[in-house]
PDB file of C-alpha atoms (C1' of nucleotides) in Angstrom:
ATOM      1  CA  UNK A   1       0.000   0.000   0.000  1.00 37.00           C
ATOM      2  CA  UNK A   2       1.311   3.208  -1.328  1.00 33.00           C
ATOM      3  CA  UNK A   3       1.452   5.930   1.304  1.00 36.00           C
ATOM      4  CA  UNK A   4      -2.427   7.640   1.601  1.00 36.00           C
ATOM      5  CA  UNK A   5      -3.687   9.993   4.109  1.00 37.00           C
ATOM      6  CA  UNK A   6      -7.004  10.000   4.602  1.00 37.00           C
ATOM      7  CA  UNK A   7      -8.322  10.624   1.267  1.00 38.00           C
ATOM      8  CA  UNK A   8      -5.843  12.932  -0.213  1.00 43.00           C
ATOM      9  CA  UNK A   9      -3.702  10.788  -2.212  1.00 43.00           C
ATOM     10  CA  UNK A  10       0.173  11.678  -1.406  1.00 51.00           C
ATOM     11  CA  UNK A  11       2.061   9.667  -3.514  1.00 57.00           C
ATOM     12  CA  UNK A  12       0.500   7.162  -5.754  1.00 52.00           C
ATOM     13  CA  UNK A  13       0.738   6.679  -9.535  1.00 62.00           C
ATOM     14  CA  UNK A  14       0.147   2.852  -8.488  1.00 69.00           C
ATOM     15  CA  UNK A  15      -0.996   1.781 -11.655  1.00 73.00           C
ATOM     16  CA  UNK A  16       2.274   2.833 -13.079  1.00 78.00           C
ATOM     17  CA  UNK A  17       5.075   1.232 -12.581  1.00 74.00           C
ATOM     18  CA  UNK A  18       7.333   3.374 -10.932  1.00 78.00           C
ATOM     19  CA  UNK A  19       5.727   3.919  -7.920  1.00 67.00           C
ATOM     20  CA  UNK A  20       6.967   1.195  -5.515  1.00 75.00           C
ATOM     21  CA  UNK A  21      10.839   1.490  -6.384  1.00 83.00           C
ATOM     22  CA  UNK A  22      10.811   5.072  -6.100  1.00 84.00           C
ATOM     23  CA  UNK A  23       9.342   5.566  -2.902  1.00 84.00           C
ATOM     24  CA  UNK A  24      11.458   3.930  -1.852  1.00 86.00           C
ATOM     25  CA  UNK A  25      14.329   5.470  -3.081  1.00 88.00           C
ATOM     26  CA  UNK A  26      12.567   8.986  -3.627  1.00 83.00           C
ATOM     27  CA  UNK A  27      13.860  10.867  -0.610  1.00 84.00           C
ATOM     28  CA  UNK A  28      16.321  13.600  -1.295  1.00 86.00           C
ATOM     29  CA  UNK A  29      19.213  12.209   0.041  1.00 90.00           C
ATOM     30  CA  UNK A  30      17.936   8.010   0.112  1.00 92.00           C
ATOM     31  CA  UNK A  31      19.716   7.137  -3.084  1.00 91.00           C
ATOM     32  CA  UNK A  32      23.135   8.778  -2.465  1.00 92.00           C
ATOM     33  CA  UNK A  33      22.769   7.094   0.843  1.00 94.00           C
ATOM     34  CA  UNK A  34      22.325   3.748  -0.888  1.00 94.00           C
ATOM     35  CA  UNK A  35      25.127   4.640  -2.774  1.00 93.00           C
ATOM     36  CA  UNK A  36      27.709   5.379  -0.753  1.00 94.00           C
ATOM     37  CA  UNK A  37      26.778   2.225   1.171  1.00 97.00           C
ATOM     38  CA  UNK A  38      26.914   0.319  -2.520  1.00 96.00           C
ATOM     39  CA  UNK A  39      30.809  -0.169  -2.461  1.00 95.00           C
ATOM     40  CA  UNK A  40      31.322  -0.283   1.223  1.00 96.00           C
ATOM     41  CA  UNK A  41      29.555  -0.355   4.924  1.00 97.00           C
ATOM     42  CA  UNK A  42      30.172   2.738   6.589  1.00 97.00           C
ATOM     43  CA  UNK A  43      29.616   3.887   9.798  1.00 98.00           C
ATOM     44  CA  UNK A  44      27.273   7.081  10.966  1.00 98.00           C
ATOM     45  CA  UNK A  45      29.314   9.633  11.137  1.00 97.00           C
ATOM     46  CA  UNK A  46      30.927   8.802   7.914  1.00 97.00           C
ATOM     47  CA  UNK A  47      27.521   8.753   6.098  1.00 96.00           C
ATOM     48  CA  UNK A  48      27.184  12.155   7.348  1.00 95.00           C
ATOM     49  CA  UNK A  49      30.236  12.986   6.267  1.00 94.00           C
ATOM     50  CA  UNK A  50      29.871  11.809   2.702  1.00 92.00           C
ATOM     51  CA  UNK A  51      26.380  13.718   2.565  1.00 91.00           C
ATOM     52  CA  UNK A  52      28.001  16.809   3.700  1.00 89.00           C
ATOM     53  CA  UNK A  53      24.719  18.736   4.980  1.00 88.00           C
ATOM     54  CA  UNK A  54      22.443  16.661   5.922  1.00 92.00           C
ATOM     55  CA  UNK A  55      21.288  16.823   9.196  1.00 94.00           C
ATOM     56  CA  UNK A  56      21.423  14.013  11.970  1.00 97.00           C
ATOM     57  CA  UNK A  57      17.784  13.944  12.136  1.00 97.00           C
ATOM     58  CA  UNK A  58      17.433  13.050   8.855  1.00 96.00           C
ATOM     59  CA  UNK A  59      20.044  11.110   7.955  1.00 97.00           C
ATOM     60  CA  UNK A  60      18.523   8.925  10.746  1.00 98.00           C
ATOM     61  CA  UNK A  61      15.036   9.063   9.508  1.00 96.00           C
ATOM     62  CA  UNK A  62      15.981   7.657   6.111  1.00 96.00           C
ATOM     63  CA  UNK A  63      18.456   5.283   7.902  1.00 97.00           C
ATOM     64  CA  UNK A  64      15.448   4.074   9.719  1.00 96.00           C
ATOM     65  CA  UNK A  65      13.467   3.729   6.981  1.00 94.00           C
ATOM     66  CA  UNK A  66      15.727   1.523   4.622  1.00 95.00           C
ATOM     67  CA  UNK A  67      16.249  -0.574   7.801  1.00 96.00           C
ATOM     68  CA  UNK A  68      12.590  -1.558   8.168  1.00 93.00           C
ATOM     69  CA  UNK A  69      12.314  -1.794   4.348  1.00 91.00           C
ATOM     70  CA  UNK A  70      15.078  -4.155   4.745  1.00 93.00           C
ATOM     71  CA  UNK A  71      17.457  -2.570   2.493  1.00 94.00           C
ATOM     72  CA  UNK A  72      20.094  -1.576   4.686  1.00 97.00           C
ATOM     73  CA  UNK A  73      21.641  -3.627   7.702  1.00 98.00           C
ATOM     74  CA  UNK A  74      22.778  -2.011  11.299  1.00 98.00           C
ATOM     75  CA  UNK A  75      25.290  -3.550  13.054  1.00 98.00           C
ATOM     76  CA  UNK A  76      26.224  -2.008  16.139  1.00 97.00           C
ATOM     77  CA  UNK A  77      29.109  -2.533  17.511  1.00 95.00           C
ATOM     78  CA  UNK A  78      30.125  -2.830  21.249  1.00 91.00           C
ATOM     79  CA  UNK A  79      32.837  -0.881  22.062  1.00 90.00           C
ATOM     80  CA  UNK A  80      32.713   2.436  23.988  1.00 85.00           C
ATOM     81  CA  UNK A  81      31.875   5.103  22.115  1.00 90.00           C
ATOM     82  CA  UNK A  82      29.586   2.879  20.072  1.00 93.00           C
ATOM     83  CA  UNK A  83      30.165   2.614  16.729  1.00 96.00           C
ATOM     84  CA  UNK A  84      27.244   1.726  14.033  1.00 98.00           C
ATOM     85  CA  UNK A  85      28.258  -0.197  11.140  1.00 98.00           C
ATOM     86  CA  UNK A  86      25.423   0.318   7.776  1.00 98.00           C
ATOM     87  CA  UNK A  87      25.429  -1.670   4.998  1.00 98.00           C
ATOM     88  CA  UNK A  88      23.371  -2.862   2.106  1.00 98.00           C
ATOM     89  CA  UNK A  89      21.357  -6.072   2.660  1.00 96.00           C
ATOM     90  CA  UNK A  90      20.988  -8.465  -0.331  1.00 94.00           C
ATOM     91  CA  UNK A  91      18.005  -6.822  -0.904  1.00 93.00           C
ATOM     92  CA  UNK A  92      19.575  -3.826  -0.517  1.00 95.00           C
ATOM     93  CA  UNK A  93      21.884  -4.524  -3.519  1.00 95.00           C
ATOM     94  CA  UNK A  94      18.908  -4.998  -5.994  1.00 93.00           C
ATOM     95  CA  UNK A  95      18.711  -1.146  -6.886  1.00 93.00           C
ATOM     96  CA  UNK A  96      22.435  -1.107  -7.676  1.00 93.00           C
ATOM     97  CA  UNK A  97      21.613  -1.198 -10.901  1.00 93.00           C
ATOM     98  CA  UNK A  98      19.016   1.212 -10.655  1.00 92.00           C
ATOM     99  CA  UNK A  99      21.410   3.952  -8.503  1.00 92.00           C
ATOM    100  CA  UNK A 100      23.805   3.456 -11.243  1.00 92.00           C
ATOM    101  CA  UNK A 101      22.178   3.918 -14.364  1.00 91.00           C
ATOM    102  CA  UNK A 102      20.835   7.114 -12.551  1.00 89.00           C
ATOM    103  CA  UNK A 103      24.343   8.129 -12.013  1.00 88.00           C
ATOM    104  CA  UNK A 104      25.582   7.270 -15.091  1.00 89.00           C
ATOM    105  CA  UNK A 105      22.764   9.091 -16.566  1.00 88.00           C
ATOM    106  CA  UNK A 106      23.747  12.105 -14.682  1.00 85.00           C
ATOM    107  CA  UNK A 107      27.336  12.105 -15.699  1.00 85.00           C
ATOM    108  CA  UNK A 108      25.919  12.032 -19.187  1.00 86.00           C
ATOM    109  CA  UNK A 109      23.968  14.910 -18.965  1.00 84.00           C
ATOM    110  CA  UNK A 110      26.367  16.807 -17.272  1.00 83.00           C
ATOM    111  CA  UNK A 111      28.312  16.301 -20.097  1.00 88.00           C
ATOM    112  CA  UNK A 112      25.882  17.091 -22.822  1.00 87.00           C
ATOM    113  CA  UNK A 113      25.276  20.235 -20.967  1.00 84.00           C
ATOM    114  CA  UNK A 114      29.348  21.582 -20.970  1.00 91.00           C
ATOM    115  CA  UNK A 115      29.149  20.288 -24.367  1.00 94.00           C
ATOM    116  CA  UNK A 116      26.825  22.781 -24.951  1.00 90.00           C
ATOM    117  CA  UNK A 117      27.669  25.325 -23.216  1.00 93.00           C
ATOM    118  CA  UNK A 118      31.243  25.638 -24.681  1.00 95.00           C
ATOM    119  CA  UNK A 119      29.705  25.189 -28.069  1.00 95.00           C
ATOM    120  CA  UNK A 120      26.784  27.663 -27.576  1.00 89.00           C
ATOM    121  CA  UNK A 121      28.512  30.316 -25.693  1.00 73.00           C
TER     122      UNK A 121
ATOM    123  CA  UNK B   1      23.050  24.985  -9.797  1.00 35.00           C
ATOM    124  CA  UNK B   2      20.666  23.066  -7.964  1.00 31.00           C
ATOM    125  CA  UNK B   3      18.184  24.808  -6.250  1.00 33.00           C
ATOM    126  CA  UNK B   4      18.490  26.645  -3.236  1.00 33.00           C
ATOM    127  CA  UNK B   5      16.563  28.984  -1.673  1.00 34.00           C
ATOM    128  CA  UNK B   6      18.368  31.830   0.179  1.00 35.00           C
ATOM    129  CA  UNK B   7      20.791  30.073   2.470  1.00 37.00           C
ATOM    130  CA  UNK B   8      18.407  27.040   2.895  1.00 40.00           C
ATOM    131  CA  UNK B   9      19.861  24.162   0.984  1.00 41.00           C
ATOM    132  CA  UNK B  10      16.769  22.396  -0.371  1.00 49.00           C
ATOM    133  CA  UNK B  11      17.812  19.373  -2.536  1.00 57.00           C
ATOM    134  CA  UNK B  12      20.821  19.199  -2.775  1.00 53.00           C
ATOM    135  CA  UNK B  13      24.045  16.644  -2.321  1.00 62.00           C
ATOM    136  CA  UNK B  14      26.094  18.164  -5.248  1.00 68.00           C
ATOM    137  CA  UNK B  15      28.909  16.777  -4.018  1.00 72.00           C
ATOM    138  CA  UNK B  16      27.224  13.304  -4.502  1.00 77.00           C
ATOM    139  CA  UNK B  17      27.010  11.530  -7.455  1.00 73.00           C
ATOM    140  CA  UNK B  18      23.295  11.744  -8.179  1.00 78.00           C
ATOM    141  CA  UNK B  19      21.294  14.846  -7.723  1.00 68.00           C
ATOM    142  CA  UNK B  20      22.067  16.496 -10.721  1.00 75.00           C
ATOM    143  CA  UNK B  21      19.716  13.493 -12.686  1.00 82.00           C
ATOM    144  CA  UNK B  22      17.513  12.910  -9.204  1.00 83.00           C
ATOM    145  CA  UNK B  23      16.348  16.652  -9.503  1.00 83.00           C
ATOM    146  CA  UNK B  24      14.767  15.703 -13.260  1.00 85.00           C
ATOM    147  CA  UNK B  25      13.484  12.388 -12.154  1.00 87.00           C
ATOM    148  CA  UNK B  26      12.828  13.530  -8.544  1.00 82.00           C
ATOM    149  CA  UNK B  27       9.311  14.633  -8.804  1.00 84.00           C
ATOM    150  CA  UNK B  28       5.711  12.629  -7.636  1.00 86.00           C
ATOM    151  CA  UNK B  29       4.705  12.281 -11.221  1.00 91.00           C
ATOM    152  CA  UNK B  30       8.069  12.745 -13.645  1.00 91.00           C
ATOM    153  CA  UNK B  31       9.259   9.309 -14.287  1.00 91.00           C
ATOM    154  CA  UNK B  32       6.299   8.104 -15.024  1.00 92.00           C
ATOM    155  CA  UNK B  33       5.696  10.583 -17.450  1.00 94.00           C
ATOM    156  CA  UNK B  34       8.863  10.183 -19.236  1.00 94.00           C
ATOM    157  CA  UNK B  35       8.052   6.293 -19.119  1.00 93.00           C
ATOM    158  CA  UNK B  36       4.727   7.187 -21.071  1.00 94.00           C
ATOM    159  CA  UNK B  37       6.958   8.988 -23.447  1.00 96.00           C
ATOM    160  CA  UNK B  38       9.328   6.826 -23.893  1.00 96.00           C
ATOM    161  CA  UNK B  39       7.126   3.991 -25.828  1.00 94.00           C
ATOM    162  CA  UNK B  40       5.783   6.472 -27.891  1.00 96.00           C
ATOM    163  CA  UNK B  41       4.405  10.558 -27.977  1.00 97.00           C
ATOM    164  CA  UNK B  42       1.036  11.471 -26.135  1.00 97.00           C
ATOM    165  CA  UNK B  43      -1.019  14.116 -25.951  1.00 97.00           C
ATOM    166  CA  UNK B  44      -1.818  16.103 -23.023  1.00 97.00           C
ATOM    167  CA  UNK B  45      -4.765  14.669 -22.577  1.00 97.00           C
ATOM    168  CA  UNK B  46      -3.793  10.938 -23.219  1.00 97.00           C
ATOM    169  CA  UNK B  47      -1.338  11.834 -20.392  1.00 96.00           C
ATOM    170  CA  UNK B  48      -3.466  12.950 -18.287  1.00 95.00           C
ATOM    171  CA  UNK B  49      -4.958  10.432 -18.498  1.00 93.00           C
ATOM    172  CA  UNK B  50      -2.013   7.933 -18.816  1.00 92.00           C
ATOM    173  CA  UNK B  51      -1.433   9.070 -15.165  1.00 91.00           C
ATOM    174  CA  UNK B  52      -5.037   9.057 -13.358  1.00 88.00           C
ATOM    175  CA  UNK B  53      -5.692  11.391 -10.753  1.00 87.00           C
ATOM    176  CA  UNK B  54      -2.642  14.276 -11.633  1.00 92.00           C
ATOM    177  CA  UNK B  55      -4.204  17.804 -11.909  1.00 94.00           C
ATOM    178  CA  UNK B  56      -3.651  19.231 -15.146  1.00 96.00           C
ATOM    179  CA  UNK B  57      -2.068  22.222 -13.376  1.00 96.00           C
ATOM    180  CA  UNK B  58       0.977  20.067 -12.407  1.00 95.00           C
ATOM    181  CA  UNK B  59       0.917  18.073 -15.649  1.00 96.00           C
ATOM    182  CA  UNK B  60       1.947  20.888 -17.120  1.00 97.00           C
ATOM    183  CA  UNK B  61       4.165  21.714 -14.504  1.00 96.00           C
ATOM    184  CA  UNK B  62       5.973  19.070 -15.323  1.00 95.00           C
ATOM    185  CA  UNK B  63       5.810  18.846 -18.588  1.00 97.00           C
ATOM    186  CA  UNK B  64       6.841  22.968 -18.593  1.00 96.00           C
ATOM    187  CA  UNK B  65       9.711  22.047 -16.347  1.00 93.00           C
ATOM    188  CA  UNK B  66      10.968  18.809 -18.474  1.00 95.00           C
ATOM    189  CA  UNK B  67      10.673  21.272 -21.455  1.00 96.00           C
ATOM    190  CA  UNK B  68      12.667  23.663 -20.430  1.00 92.00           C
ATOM    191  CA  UNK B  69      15.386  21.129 -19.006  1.00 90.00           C
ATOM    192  CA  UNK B  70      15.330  19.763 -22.755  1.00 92.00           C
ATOM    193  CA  UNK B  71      13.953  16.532 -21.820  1.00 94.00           C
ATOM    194  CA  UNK B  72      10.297  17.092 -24.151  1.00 97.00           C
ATOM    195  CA  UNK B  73       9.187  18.350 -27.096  1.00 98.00           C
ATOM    196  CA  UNK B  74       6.122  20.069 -27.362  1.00 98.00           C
ATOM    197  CA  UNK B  75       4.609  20.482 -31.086  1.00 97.00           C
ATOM    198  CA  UNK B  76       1.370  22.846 -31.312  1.00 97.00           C
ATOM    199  CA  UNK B  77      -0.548  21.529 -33.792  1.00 95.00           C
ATOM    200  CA  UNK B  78      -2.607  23.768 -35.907  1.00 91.00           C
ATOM    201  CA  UNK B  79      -6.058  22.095 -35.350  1.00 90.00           C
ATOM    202  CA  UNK B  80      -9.088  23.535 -33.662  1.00 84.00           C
ATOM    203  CA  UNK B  81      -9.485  22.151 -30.910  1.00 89.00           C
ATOM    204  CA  UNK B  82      -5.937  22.325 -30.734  1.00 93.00           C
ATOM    205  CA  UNK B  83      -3.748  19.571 -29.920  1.00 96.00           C
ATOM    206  CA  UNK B  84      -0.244  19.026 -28.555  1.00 98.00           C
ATOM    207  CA  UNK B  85       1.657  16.558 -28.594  1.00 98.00           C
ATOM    208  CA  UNK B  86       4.304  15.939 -26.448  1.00 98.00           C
ATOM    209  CA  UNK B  87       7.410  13.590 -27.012  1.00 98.00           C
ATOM    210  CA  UNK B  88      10.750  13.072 -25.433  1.00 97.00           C
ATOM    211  CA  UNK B  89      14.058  14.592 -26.849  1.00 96.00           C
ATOM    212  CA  UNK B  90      17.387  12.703 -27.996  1.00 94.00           C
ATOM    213  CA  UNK B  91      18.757  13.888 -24.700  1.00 91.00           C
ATOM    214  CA  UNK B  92      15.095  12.564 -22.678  1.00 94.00           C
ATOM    215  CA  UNK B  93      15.870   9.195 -24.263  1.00 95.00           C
ATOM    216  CA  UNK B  94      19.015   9.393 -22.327  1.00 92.00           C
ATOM    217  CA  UNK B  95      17.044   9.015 -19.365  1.00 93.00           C
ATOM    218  CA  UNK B  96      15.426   5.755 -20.496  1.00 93.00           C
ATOM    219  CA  UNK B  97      18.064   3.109 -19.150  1.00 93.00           C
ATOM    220  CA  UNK B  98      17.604   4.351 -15.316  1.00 92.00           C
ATOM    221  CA  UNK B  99      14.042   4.752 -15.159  1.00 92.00           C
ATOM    222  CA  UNK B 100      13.941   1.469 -16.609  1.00 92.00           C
ATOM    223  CA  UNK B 101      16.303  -0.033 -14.438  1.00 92.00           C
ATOM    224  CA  UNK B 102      13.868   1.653 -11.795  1.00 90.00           C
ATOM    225  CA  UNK B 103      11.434  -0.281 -13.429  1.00 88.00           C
ATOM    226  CA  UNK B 104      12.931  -3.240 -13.421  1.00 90.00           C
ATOM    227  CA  UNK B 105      13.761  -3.260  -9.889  1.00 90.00           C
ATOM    228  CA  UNK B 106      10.242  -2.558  -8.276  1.00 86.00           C
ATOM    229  CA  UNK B 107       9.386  -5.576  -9.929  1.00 86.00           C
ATOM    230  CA  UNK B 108      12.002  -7.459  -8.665  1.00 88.00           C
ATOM    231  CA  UNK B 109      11.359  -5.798  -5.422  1.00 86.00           C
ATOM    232  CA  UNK B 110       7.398  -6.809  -5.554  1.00 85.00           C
ATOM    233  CA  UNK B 111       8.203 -10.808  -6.151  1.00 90.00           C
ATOM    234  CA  UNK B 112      10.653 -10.523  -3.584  1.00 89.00           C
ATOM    235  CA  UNK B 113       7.868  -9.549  -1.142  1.00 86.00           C
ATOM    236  CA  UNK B 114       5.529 -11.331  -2.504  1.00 92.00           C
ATOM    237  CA  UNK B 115       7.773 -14.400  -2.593  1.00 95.00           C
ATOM    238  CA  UNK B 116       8.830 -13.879   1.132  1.00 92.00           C
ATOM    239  CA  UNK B 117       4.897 -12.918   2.452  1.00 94.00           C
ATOM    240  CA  UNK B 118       4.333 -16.584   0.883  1.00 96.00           C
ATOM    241  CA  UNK B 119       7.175 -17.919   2.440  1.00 95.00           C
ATOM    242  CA  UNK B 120       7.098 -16.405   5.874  1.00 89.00           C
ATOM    243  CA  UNK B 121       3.068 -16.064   6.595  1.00 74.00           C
TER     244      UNK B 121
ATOM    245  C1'  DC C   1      29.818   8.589  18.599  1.00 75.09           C
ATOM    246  C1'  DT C   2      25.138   7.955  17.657  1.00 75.09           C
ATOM    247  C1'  DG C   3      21.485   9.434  17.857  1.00 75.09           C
ATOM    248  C1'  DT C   4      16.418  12.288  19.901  1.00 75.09           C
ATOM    249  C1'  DA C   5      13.528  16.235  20.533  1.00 75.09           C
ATOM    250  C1'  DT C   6      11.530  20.557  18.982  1.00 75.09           C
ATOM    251  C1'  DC C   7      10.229  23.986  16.195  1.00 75.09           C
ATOM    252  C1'  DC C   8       9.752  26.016  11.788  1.00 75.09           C
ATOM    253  C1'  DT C   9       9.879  26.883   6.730  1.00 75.09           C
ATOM    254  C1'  DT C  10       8.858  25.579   2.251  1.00 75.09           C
ATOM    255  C1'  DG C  11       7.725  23.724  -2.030  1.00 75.09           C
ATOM    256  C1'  DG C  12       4.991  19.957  -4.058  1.00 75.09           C
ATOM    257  C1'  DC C  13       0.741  18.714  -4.859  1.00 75.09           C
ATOM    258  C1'  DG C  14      -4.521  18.386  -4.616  1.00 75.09           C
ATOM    259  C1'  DA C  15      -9.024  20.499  -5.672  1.00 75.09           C
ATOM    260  C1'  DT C  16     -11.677  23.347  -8.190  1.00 75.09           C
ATOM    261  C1'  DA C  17     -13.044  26.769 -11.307  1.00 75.09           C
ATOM    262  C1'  DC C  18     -12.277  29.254 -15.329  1.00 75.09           C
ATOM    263  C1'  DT C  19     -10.352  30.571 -20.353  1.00 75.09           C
ATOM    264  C1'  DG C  20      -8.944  30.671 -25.519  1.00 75.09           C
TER     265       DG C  20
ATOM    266  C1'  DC D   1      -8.573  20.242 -26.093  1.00 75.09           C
ATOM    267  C1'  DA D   2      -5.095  22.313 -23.528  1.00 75.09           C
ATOM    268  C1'  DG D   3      -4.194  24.704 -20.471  1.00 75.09           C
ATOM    269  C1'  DT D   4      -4.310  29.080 -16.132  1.00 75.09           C
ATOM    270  C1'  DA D   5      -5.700  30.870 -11.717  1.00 75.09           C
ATOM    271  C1'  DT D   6      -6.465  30.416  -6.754  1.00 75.09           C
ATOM    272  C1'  DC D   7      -6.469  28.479  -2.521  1.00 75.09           C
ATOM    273  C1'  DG D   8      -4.776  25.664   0.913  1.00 75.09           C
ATOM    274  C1'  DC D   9      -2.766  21.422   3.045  1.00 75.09           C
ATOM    275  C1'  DC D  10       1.010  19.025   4.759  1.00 75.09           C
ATOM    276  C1'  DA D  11       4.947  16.067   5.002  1.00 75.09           C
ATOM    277  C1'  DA D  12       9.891  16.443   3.977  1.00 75.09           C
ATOM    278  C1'  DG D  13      13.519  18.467   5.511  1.00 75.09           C
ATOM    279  C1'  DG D  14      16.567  22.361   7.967  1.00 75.09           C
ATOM    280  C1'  DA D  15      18.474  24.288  12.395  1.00 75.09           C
ATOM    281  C1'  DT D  16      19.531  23.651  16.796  1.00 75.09           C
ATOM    282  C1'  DA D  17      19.860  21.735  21.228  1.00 75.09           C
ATOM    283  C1'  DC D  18      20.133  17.915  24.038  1.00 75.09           C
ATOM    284  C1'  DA D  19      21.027  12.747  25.663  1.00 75.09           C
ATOM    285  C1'  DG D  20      23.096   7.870  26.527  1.00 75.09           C
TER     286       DG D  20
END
DNA sequence: CTGTATCCTTGGCGATACTG
DNA sequence: CAGTATCGCCAAGGATACAG
């Protein structure tokens, strides 16, 4: 069930096909998230390092989320100060291909768009 | 430059791989509209209703917004009533591969749930 | 270090009515 | 048919402070 509340429909182009993948990786920062955990686990701190700016609050929130959508694993660690190790479940590693052909999309455009700009301006 | 609003950073991970291509894909109702387009051109209309239950003020939001990003054509055809019909660019088609790896992984995604409410229930 | 708690702003989107 | 115009909601996210 795509996200409703009461009647106003948030979300939901069900009938399409996008809808389920991309709410789940629709937040603004979810899919860099699942992309720096892609090559490597990482722990908290270092996630909020990598996505210089985002706050703790929501770098937890979307944390949270993955976790109960069973994309990410948290391991946490017992040592003292406690350490939180993230990575991607198996699950987790199913968009892969999906985060990448977004980024490799984006690399392409960004290219297309100097391209044009040199030969434009 | 990816939007931001005074000093309020709204989107944006620059620094990150992904948001240039997230912020054309990002919205509620974009990918699916460029998955509409991608099989073939559609009017507004067909769009509209393509994608049940979008207002036609944010249809053409979008489809302003993808316009002027490059990613549609719009052709004015000189008919009364007139029609339009919308299709995507070379450089839209570029976005093709990741929404359908999107695509491709919410299905996965679904059996896997399916599969594992099956399984586990 | 790894989070919670609070408060607030904002832009995306829905609903509806109207126009050329 | 293909849009504009208005109004308003609200959840995502920012800033900041605090806690185990």
């Amino acid at each position: 069930m795509i996200a409703r509340r009461k009647n106003r429909v948030v979300n939901p182009p069900e009938h399409c096909p996008l809808g389920q993948c991309l709410s789940i990786i629709g937040g603004a920062w979810t899919p860099n998230i699942i992309w720096y955990l892609s090559s490597q686990s990482r722990r908290f701190s270092e996630l909020k390092d990598d996505l210089q700016g985002i706050s703790p609050k929501v770098l937890t929130q979307r944390l949270r989320k993955l976790e109960n959508e069973g994309i990410v694993n948290r391991k946490v660690m017992p040592t003292s100060p406690p350490t939180v190790e993230y990575s991607l479940s198996e699950l987790g590693k199913e968009l892969k291909p999906a985060i990448e052909a977004i980024v490799a999309v984006g690399e392409k455009l960004k290219k297309i768009k100097t391209a044009e700009a040199i030969l434009g301006a």
